[in-house]
Coordinates of C-alpha atoms in Angstrom, one line a residue:
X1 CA -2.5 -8.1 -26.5
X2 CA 0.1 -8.4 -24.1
X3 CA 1.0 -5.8 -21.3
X4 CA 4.1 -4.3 -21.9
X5 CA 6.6 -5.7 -19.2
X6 CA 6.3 -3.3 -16.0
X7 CA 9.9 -2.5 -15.9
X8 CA 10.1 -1.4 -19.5
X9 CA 7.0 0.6 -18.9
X10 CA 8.7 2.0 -16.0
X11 CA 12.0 2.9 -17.9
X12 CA 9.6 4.5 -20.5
X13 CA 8.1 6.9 -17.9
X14 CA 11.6 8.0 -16.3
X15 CA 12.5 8.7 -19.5
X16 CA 10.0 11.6 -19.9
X17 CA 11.6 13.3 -16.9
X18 CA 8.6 15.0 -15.5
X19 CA 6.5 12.3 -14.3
X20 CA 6.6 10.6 -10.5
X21 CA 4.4 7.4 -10.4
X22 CA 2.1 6.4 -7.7
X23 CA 1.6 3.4 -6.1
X24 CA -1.8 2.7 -4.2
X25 CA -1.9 -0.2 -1.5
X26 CA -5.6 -1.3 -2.4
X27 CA -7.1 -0.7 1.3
X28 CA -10.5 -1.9 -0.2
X29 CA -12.4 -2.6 -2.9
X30 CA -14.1 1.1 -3.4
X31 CA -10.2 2.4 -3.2
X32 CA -9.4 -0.1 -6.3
X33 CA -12.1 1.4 -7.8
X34 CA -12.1 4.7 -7.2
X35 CA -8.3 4.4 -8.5
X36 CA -9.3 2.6 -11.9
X37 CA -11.6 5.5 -12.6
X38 CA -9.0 8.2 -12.1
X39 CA -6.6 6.2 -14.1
X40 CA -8.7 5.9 -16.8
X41 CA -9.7 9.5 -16.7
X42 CA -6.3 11.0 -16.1
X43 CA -4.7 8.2 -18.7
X44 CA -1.9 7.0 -16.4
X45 CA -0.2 3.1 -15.4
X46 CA -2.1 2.0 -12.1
X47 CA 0.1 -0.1 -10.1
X48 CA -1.7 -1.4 -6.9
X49 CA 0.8 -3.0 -4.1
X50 CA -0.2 -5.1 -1.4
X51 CA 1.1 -6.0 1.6
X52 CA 0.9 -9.5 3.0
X53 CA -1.7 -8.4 5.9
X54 CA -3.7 -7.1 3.0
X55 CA -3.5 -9.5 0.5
X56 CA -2.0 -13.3 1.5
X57 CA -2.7 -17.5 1.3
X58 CA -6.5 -17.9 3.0
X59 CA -4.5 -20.9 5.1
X60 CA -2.3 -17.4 6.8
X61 CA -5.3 -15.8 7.5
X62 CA -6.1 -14.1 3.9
X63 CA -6.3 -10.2 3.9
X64 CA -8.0 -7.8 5.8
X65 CA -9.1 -6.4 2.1
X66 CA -12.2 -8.7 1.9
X67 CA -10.4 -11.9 2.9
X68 CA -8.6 -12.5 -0.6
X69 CA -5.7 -14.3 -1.2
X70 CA -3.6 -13.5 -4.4
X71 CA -6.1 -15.3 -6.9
X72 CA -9.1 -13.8 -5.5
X73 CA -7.0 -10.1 -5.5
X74 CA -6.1 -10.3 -9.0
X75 CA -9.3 -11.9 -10.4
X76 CA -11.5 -9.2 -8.7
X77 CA -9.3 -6.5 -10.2
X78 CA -9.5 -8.2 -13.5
X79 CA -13.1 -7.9 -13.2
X80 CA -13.0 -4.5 -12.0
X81 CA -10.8 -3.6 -14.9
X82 CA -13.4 -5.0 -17.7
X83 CA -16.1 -2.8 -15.9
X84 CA -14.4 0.1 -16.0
X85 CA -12.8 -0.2 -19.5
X86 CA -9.4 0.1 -18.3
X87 CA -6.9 -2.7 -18.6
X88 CA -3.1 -0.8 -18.1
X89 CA -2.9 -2.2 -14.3
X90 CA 0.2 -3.4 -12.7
X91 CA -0.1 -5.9 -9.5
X92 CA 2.9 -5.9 -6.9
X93 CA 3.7 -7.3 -4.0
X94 CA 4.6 -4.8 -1.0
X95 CA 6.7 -5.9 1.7
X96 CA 7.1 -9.7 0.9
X97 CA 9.2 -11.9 3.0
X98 CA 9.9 -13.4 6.6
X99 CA 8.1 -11.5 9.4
X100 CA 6.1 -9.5 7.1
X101 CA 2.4 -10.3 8.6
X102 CA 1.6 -9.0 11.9
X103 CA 0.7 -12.1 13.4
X104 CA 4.2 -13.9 12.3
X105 CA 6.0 -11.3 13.7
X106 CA 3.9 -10.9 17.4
X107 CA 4.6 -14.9 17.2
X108 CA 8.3 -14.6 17.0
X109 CA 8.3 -17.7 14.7
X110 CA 11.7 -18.6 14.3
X111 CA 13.9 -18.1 11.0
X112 CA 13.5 -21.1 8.9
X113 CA 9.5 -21.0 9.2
X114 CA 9.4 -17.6 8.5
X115 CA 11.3 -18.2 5.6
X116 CA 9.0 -20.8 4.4
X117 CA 6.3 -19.2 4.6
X118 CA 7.5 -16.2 3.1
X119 CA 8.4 -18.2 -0.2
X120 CA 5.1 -20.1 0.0
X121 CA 3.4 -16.7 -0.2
X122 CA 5.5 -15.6 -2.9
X123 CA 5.1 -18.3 -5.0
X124 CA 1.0 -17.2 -4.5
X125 CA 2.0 -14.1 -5.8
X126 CA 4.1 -15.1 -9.1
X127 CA 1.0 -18.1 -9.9
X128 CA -1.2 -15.7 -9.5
X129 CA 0.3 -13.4 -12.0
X130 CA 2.1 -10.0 -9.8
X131 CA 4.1 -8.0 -12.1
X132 CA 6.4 -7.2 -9.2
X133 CA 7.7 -8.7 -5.9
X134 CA 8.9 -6.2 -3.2
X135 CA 11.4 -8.9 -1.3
X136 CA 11.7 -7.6 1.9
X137 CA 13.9 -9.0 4.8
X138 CA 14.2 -6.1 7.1
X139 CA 12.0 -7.0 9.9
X140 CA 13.3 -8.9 12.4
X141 CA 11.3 -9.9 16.2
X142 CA 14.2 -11.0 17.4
X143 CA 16.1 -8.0 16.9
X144 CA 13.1 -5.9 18.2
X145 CA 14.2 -1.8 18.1
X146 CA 17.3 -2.1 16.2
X147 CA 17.9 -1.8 13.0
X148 CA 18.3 -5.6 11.4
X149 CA 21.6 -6.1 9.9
X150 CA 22.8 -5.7 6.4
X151 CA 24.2 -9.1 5.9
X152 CA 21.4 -10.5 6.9
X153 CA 19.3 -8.4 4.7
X154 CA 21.5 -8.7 1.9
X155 CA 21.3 -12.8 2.5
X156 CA 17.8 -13.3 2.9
X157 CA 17.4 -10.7 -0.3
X158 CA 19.9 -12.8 -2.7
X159 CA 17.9 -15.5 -1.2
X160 CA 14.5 -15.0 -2.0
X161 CA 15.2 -13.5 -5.5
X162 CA 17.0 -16.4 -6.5
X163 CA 14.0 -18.6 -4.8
X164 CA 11.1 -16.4 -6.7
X165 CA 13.4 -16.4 -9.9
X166 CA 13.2 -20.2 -9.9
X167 CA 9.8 -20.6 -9.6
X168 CA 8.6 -18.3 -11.9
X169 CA 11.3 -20.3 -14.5
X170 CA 9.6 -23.4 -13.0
X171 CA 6.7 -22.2 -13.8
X172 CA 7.3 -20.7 -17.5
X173 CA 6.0 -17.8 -16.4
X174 CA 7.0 -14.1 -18.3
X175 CA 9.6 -12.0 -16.4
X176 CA 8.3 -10.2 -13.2
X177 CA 10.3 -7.2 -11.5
X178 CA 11.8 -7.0 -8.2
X179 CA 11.7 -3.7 -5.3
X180 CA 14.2 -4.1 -2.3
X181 CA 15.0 -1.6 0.5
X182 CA 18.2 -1.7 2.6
X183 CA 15.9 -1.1 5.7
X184 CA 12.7 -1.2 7.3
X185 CA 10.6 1.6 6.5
X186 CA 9.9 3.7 9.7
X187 CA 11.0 7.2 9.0
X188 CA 14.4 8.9 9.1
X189 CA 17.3 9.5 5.9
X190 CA 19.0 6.8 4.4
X191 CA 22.4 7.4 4.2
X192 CA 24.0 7.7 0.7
X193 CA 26.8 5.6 2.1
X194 CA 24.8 2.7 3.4
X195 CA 22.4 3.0 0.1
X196 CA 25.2 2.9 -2.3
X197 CA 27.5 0.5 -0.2
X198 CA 24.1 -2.1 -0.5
X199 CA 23.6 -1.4 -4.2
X200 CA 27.1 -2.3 -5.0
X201 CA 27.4 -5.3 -3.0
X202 CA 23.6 -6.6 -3.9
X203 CA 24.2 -6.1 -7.7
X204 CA 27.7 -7.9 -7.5
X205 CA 25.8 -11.1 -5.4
X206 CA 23.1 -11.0 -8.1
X207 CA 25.8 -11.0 -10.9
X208 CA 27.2 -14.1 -10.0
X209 CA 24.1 -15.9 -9.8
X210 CA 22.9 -14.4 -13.1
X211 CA 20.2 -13.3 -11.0
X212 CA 18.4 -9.6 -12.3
X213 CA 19.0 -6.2 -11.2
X214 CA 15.4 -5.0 -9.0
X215 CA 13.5 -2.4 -10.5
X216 CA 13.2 -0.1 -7.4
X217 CA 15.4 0.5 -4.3
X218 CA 13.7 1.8 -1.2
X219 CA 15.2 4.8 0.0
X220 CA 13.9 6.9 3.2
X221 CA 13.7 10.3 2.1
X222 CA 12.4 11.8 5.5
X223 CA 8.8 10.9 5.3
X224 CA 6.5 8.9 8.2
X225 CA 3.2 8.2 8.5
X226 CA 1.9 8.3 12.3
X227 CA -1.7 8.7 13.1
X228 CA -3.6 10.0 10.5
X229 CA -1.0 12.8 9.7
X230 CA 2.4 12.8 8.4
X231 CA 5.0 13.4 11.1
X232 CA 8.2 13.3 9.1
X233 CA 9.5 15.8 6.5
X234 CA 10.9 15.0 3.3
X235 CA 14.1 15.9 2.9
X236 CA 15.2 17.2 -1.3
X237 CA 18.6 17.4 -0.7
X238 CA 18.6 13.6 0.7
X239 CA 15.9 12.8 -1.7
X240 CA 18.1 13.7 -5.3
X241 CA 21.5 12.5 -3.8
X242 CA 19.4 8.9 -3.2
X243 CA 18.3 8.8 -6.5
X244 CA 21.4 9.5 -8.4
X245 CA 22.7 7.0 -6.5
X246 CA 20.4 4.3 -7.5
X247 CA 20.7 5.8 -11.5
X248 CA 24.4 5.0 -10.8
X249 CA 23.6 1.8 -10.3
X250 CA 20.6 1.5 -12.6
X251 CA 17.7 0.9 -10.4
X252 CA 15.0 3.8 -9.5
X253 CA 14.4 5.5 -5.9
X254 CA 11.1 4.2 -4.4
X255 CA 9.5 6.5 -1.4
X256 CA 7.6 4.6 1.2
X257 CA 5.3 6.5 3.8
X258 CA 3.8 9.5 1.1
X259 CA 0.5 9.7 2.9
X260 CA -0.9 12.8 3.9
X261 CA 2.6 15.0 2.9
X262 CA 1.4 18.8 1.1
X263 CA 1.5 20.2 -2.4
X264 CA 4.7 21.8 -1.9
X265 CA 6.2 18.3 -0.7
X266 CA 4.9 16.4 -3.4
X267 CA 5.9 19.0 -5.9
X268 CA 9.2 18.3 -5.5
X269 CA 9.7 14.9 -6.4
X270 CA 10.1 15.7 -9.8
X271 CA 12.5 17.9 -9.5
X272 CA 14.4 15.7 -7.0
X273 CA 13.9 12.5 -9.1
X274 CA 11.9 10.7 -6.3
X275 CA 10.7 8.2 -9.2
X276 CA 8.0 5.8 -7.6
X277 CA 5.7 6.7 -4.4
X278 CA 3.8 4.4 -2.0
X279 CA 0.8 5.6 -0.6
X280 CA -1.8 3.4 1.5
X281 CA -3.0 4.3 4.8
X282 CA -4.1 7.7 3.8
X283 CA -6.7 6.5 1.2
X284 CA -8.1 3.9 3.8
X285 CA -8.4 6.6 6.0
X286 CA -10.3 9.0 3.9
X287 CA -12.9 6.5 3.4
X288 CA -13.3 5.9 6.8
X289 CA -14.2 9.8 6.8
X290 CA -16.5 9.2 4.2
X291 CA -18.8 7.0 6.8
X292 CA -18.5 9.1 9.3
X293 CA -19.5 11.9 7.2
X294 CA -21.9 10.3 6.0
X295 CA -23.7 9.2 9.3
X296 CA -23.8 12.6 10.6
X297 CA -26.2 13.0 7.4
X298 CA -28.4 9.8 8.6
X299 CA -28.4 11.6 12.2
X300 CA -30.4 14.9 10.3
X301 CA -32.5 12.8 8.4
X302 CA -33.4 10.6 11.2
X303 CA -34.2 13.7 13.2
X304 CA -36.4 15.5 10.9
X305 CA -38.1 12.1 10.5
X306 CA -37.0 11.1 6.7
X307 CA -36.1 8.1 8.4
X308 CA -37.2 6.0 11.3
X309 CA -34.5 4.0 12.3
X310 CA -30.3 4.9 11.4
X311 CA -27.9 2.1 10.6
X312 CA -25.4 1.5 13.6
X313 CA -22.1 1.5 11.8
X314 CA -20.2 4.3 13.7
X315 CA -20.7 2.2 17.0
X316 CA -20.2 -1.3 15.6
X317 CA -16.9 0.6 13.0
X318 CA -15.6 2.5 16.4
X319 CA -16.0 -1.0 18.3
X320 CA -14.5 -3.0 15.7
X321 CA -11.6 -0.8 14.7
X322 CA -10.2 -0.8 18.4
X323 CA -10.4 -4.4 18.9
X324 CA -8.5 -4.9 15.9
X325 CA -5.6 -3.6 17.7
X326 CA -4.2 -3.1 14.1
X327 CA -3.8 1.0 15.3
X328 CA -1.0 0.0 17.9
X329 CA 1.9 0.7 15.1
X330 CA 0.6 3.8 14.0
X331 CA -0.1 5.6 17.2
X332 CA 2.5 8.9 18.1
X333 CA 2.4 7.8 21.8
X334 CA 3.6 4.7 22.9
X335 CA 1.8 4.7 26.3
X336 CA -1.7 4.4 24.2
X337 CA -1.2 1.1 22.9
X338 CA -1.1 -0.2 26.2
X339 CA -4.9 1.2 27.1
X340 CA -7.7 -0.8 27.7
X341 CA -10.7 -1.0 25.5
X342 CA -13.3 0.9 28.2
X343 CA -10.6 3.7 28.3
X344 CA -10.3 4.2 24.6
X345 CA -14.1 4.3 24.4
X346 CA -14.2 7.0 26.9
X347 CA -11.9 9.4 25.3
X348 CA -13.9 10.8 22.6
X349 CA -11.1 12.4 20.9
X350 CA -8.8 9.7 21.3
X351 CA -11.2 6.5 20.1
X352 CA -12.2 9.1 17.2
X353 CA -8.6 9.2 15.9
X354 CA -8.3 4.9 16.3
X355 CA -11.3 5.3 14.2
X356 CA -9.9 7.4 11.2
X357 CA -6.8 5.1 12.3
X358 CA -8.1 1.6 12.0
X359 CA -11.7 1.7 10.5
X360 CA -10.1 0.5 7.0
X361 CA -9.0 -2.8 8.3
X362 CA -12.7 -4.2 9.1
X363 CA -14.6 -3.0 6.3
X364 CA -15.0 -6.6 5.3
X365 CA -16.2 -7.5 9.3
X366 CA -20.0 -9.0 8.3
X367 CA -21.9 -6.6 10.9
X368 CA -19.6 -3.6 9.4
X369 CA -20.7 -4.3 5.6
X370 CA -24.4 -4.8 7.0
X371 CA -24.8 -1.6 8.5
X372 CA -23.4 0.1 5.7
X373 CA -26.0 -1.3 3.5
X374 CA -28.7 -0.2 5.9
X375 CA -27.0 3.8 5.8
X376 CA -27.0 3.4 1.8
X377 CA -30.8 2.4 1.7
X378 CA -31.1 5.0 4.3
X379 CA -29.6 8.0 2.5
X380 CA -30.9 6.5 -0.7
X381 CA -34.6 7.8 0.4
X382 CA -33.2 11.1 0.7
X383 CA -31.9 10.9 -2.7
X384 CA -28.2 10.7 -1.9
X385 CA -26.2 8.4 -3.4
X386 CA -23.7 7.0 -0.4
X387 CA -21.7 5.0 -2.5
X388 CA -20.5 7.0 -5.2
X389 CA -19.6 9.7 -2.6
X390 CA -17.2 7.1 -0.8
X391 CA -15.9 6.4 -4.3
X392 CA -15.5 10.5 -5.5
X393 CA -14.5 11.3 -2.2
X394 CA -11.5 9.0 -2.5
X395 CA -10.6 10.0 -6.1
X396 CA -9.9 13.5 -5.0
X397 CA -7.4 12.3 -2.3
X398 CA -5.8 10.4 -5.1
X399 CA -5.8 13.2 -7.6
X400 CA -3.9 15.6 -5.3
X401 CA -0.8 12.7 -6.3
X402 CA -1.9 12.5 -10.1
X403 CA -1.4 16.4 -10.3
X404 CA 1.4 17.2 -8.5
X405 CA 3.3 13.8 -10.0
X406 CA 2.2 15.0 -13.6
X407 CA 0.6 11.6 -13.9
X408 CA -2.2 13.3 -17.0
X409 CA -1.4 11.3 -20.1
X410 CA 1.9 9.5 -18.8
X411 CA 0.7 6.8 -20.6
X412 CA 0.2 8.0 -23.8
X413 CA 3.2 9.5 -23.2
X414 CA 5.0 6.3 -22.5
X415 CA 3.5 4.3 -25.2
X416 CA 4.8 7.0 -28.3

């Protein structure tokens, strides 16, 4: 049987009232799993959204989650799903469009190659079966520090929908859902003004094409990621006047940049009708803790001679993670990303934070997965299962969201 559609699944859900959903950027494949477990356990919709650095067309570059394109992504989590018994997954794109991989942007590639590559990727994504397509025009190299304009984001948006519309019709392909934002995504308030006067004029563009309505519109409600921490604060007042706004014009509120925010934060999204959530960074992160956690446990056993020889993974997962350079756009101070690779190194406290930073993005580096096979075997002999504590130690990152979203049984809930 056939998934309900994601956008009447997500009407559904708003219509309880009390329920916030999550969405999890899958930072690896023990974060898509330790996600499908707490889904099935807690009995709510997992949506996974990936960006185009983690999830794009091998000839790009792929991912930096295990080098998958969209095929491999969604055949892995079909696999996934059968293993765990769970099948009530939703696929998305996150921050699709021109500019939206690292190297694209660092390249300054002009307009109309962006563009093509942008629509070559989504077409990846709508072959290989996403439920939804985040089009997303709001970065801009050219227009580096300022914010991109809205004609141009309202364009390139029209542009892209109608592009990805055509294909999937092309294709004969079911209908797919759409999330849009009226800016890039890098901390402050949207203004009610500039959220509603884009609403109005987007839905009146995609009216006269015959083009549909998206599913979500990105508001910022105060929130930032920076570091391992979050540096912003979300703002309720801002938060419930965004999302009666995007009722008004019958689209939900998406929050970007959740990570790391408190109970009493994420508590009152409900109330404030923050509908959908993104959260990424913060799950990579916590499995990078889980390594270094558990090396400090191969350092005791190596010591009182349970072992005799540790795995080097925090040397070769320190190493790696700086030279990825991937950390640059989430340091708080600007004068770090310009510090050489010996300096870092030298700073304890500082290449320990790049770590926590940046470790996610080479856990598919070949040395990186080899040494942590050699910790597993090695904490294996002390009876410790290295694996499953990666896995559990994610889940309960993810269930702080589950609980204070009231996520237990949404999708019964939904389906009655």
């Amino acid at each position: 049987m056939s998934k309900i559609l994601f956008k009447e699944l997500m009407h559904n859900i708003y219509n309880l009232k009390d329920v916030s959903t999550l969405s999890v950027g899958p930072m690896s494949t023990n974060v898509i799993r330790a996600c499908f477990e707490m889904a099935q356990e807690y009995n709510f919709p997992l949506i996974f959204i990936a960006s185009r650095n983690q999830i794009d067309l091998k000839k790009y570059g792929g991912g930096y989650v295990n080098g998958w394109d969209q095929f491999d992504f969604v055949n892995n989590i079909k696999q996934i799903a059968q293993e765990i018994n769970f099948y009530d997954f939703y696929i998305c794109r996150d921050h699709g469009g021109p500019w939206q991989r690292d190297e694209e942007r660092n390249a300054h590639l002009p307009i109309d190659q962006a563009m093509a590559i942008a629509q070559e990727s989504f077409t990846a994504d709508i072959k290989a079966g996403f439920d939804m397509i985040m089009v997303d025009p709001t970065k801009d190299p050219f227009v580096s520090g300022k914010v991109v304009p809205m004609d141009f984001v309202l364009d390139k948006t029209v542009e892209l929908i109608e592009f990805c519309e055509n294909q999937r019709k092309t294709l004969g392909i079911r209908e797919i859902s759409y999330e849009v934002g009226t800016e890039e995504t890098n901390g402050g308030l949207t203004s009610t003004e500039e959220y509603d006067f884009f609403l109005t004029e987007l839905k009146n563009r995609l009216n006269k094409l015959n083009l549909p309505l998206p599913i979500f519109a990105v508001g910022q409600t105060g929130t930032l990621v920076k570091s391992t921490i979050q540096a912003g604060r979300f703002n309720f007042t801002n938060a419930k006047k965004l999302s009666a706004m995007a009722i008004k014009h019958k689209v939900f509120l998406k929050e970007h940049n959740a990570d790391y925010l408190d109970d009493a934060s994420l508590l009152q999204h409900i109330p404030a009708r923050v509908f959908a959530t993104n959260v990424a960074p913060q799950f990579g992160t916590e499995e990078t803790r889980g390594y270094l956690v558990l090396c400090s446990i191969e350092d005791v056993l190596f010591k009182h001679k349970i072992i005799t020889k540790k795995s080097n993974l925090h040397n070769i997962l320190l190493n790696k993670a700086i030279k990825t350079k991937r950390w640059k756009k989430w340091v708080v101070s600007e004068h770090i990303s310009r510090l050489s690779f010996d300096v870092i190194k030298q700073d304890k406290v500082l290449s320990d934070e790049i770590l926590q930073i940046a470790g996610h993005y080479v856990l598919n580096d070949e040395s990186v997965k080899k040494e942590i096979k050699t910790l597993f075997k090695n904490l294996d002999k002390a009876y410790i299962d290295g694996e499953r504590y990666i896995i559990n130690r994610i889940k309960n990152s993810v269930r702080q969201f589950v609980e204070c979203f009231n996520l237990h049984n949404s999708l019964k809930r939904a389906k009655n």
